[in-house]
Short mmCIF file of C-alpha atoms and ligand atoms in Angstrom, two decimals:
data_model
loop_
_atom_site.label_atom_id
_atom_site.label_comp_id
_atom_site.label_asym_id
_atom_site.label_seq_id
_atom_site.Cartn_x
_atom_site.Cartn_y
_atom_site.Cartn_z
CA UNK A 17 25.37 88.53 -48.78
CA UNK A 18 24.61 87.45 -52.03
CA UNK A 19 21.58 89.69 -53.77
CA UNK A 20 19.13 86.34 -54.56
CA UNK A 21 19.15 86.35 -50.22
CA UNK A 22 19.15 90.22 -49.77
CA UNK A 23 15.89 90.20 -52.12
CA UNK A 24 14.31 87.58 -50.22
CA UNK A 25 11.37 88.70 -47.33
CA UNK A 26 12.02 87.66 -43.48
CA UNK A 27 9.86 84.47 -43.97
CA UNK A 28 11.19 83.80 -47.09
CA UNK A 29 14.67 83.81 -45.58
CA UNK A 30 14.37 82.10 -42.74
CA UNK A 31 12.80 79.27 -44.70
CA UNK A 32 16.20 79.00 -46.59
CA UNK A 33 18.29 78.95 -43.28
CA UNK A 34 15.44 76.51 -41.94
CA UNK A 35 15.80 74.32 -45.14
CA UNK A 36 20.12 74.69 -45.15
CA UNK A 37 20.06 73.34 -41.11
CA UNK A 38 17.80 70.88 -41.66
CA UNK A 39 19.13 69.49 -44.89
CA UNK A 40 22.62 69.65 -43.36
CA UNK A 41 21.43 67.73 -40.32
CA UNK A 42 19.51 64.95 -42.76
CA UNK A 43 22.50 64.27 -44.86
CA UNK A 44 25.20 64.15 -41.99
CA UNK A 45 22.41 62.23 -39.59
CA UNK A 46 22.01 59.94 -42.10
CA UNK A 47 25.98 59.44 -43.68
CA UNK A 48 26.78 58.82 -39.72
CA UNK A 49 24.89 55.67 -39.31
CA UNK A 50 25.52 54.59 -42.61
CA UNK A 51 28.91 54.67 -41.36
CA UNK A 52 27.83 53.39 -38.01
CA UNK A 53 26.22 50.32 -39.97
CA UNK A 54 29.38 49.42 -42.41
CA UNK A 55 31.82 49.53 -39.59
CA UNK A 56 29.95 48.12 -36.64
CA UNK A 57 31.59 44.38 -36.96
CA UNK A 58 34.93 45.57 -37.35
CA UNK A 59 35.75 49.47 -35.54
CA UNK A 60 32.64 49.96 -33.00
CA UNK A 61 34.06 52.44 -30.27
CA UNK A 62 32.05 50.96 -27.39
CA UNK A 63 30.28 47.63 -27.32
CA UNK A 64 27.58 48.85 -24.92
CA UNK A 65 23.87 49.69 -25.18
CA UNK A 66 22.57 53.26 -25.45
CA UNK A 67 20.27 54.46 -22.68
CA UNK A 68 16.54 53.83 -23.51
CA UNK A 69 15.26 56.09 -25.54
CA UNK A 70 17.98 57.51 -26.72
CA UNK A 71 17.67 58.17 -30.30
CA UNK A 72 14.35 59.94 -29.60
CA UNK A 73 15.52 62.28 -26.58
CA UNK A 74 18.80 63.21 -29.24
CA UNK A 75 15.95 63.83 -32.08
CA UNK A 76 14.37 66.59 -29.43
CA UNK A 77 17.64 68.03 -28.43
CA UNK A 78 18.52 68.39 -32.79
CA UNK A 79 15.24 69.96 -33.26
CA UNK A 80 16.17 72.48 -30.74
CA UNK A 81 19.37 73.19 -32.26
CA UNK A 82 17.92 73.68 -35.67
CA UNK A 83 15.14 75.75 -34.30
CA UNK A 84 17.34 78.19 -32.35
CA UNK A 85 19.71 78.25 -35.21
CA UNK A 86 17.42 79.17 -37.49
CA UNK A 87 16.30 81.96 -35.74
CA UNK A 88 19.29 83.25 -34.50
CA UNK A 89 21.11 82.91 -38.39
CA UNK A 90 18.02 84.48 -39.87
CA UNK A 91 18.30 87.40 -37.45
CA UNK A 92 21.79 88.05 -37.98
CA UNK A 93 21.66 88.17 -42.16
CA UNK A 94 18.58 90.25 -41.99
CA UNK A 95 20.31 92.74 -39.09
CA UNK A 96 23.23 93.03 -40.97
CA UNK A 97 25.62 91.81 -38.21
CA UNK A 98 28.53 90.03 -40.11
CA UNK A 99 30.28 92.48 -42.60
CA UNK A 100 30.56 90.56 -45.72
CA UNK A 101 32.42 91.44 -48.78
CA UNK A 102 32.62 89.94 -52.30
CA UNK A 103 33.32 85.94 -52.28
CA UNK A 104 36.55 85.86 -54.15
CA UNK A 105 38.21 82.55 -53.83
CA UNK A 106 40.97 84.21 -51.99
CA UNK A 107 38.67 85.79 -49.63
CA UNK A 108 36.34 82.52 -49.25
CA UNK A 109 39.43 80.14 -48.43
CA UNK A 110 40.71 82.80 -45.60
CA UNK A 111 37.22 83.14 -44.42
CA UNK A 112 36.88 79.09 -44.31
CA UNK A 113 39.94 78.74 -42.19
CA UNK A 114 39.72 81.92 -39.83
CA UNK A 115 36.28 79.95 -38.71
CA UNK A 116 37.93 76.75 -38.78
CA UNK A 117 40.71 77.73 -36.28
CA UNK A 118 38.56 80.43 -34.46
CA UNK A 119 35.86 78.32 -33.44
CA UNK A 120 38.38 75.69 -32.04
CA UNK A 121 39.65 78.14 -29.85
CA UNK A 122 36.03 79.66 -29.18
CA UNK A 123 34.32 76.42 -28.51
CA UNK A 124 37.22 74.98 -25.94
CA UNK A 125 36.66 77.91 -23.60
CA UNK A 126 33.08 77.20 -24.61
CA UNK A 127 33.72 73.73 -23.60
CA UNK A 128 35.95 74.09 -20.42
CA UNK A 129 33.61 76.72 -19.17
CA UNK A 130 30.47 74.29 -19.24
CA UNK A 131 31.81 71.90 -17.34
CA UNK A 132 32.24 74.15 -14.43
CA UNK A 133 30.22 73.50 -11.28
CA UNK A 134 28.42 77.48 -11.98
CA UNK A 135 26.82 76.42 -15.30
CA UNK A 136 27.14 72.71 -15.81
CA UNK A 137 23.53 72.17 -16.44
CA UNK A 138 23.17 73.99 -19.59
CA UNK A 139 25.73 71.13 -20.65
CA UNK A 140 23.65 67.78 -19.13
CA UNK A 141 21.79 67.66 -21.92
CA UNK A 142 24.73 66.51 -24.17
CA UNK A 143 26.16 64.44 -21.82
CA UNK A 144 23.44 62.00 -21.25
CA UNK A 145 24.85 60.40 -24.03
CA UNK A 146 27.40 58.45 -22.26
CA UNK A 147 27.82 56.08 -25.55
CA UNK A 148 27.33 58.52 -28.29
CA UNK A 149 25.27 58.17 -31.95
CA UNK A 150 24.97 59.96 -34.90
CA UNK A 151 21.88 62.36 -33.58
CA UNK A 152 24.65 63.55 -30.61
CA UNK A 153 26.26 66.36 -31.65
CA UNK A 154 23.31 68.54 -31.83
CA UNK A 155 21.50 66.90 -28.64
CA UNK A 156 21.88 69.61 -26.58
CA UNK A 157 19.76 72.43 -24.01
CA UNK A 158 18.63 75.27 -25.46
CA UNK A 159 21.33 77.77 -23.62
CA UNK A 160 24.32 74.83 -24.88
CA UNK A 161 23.16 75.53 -28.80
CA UNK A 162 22.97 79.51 -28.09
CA UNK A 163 26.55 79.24 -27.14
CA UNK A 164 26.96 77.52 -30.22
CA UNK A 165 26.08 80.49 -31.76
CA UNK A 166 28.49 82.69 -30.09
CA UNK A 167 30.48 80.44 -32.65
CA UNK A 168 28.64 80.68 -35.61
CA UNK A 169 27.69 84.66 -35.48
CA UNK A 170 29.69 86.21 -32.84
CA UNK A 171 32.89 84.81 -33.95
CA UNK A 172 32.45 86.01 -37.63
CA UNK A 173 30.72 89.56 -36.50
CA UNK A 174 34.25 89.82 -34.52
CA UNK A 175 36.37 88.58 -37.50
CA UNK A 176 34.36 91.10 -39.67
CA UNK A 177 35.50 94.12 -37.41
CA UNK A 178 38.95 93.75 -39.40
CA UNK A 179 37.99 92.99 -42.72
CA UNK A 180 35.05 92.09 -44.56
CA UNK A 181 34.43 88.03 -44.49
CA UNK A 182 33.18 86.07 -47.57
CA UNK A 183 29.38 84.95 -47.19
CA UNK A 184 30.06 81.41 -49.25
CA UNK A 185 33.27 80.96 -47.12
CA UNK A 186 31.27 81.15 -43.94
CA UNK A 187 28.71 79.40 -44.81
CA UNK A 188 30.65 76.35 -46.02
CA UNK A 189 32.33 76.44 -43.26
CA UNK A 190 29.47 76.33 -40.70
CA UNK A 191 28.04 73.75 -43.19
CA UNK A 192 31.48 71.81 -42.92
CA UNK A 193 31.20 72.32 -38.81
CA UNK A 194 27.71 71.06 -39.11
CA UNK A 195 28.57 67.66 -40.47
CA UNK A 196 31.39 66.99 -38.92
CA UNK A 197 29.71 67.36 -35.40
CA UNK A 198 26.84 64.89 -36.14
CA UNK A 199 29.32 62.34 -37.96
CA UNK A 200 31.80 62.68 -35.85
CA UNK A 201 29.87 61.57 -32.93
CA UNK A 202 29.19 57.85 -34.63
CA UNK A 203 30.26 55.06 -32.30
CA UNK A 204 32.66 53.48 -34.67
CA UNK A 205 36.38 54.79 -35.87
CA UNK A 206 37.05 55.24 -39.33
CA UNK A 207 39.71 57.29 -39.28
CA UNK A 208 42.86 55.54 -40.90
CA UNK A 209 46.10 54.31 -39.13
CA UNK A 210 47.79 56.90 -40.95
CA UNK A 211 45.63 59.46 -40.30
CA UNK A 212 45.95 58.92 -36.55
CA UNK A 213 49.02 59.77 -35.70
CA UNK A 214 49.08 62.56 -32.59
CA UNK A 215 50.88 64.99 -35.63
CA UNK A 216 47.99 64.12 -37.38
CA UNK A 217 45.42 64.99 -34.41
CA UNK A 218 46.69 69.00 -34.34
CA UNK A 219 44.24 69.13 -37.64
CA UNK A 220 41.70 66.37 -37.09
CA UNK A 221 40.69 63.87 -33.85
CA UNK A 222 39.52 60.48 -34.58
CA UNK A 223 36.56 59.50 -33.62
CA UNK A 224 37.30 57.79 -30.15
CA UNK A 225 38.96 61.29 -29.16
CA UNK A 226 35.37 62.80 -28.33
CA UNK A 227 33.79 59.68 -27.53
CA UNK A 228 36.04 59.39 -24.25
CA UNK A 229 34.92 62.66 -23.55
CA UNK A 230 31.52 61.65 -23.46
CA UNK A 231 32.46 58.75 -21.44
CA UNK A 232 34.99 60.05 -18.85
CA UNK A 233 33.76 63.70 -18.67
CA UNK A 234 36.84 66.12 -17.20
CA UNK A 235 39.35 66.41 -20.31
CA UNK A 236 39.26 66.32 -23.76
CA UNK A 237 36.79 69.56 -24.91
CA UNK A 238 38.04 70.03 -28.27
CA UNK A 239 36.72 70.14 -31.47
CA UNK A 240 37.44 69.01 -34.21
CA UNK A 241 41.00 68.75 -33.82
CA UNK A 242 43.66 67.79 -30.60
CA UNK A 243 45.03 71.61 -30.85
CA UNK A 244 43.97 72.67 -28.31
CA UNK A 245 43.75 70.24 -25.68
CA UNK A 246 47.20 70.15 -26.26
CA UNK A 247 48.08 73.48 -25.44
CA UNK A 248 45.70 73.84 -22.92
CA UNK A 249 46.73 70.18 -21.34
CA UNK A 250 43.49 68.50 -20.96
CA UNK A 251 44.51 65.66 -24.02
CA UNK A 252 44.33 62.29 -22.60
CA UNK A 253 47.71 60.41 -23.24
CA UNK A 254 46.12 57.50 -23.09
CA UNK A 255 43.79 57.75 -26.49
CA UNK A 256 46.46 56.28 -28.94
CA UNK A 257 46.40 52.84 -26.87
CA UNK A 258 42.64 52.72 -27.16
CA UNK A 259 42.38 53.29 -31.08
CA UNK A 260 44.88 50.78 -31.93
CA UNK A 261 42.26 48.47 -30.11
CA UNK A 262 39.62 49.52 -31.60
CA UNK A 263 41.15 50.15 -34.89
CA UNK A 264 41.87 46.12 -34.39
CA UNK A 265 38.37 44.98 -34.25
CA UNK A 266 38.29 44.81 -30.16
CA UNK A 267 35.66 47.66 -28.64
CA UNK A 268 36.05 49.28 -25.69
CA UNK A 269 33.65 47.20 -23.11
CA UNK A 270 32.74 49.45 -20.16
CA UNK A 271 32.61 53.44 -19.73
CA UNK A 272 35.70 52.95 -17.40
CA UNK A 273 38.54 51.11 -19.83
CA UNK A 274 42.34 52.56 -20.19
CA UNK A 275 45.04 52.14 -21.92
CA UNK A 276 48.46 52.07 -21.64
CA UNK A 277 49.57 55.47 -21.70
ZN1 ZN B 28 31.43 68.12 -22.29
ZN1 ZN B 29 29.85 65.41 -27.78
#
């Protein structure tokens, strides 16, 4: 960890983790429906209202997540719990991508493993958002966001068994994780035709991906990226179909809509 942390008291510090999920959450809250606005003529996902009172219940359910990651963050730098060694670039850039491809494969089981009948409602929370906004990604129960963690602590305490990680690669990379959940969740697709290719999809979903997760519930519990849906075989083959409508200017007009496969 770097020293200008390690010097830092226990309320000092968990001010600055406070302050970094807070701040991350502003900026990413806030680019999503400024993408939400610029796109909503021409690539909305679904042309249907939100539940009332959305936005506010997804505020609660963000100030939960912040709140337990805060804590649990703080905790973990100030216990020592990740083995961190000096950030050389080399070490930061393995560090970034170990987390990027090890919490894809930690948050599908994650995933999978909510939706089963045993422990589904930890995972309600998130899925009241049947059409999903900018303030979804983090609108989640308490126990949901402390499996998050599993992702953002466990994951690198395990990776740091083998070899020391990089503090500035792991935190860029939960920062990076951070943004891309509450942006990715936006109701409109900006993700270009050439960028949405199913090749494409192994490193990054567009948008729709998740949102017909949200609205069809039993497939599709990825993040981030297609991998591993694909390997697992929970990918809908009917996705593709759908963005090219929506990609067209024509949203998606009820919870229920296909395409052809
Ligand atoms: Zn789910
Ligand atoms: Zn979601």
């Amino acid at each position: 960890m770097p020293p200008e942390l390690l010097a830092l008291s226990f309320t000092q510090l968990a001010l600055t983790v406070f302050g970094f999920f807070a701040g991350m959450t502003l900026v990413s809250v806030a680019m999503g429906f400024a993408v939400e606005r610029a796109l909503s003529k021409s690539r909305k996902i679904f042309d249907l209202p939100l539940f009332e009172g959305q936005h506010r219940f997804e505020l609660l359910g963000n100030a939960v997540f912040v709140v337990i990651a805060t804590v649990t963050v703080t905790l973990a730098l100030r216990a020592g719990v990740v083995r961190f060694g000096p950030s050389s670039a080399l070490r930061s850039a393995l560090t970034f991508y170990a987390m990027l491809l090890g919490f894809q494969v930690y948050y599908w089981f994650l995933h999978r493993a909510m939706h089963h009948r045993a422990i589904v409602h930890v995972h309600r929370w998130h899925h009241r958002s049947q059409v999903t906004t900018p303030l979804t990604g983090q609108s989640m129960s308490p126990f949901e966001a402390l499996g998050w963690m599993g992702g953002y602590v466990g994951l690198p305490w395990l990776f740091s068994q083998v070899v020391p990680l990089s503090f500035w690669g792991w935190a860029g990379y939960v920062a990076f994780n951070v943004f891309g959940n509450l942006v990715g969740h936006a109701n409109v697709e900006p993700t270009a035709r050439v960028a949405s290719s199913r090749s494409a999809t192994l490193f990054a979903n567009v948008f729709l991906y998740h949102s017909l997760h949200h609205a069809r519930w039993n497939g599709h519990y990825s993040f981030q990226a297609a991998l591993m849906d694909r390997i697992m075989g929970t990918e809908w083959g009917d996705w593709p179909a759908l963005y090219e409508r929506v990609a067209g200017g024509r949203p998606l007009t009820s919870l229920k809509e296909r395409g052809d496969a």
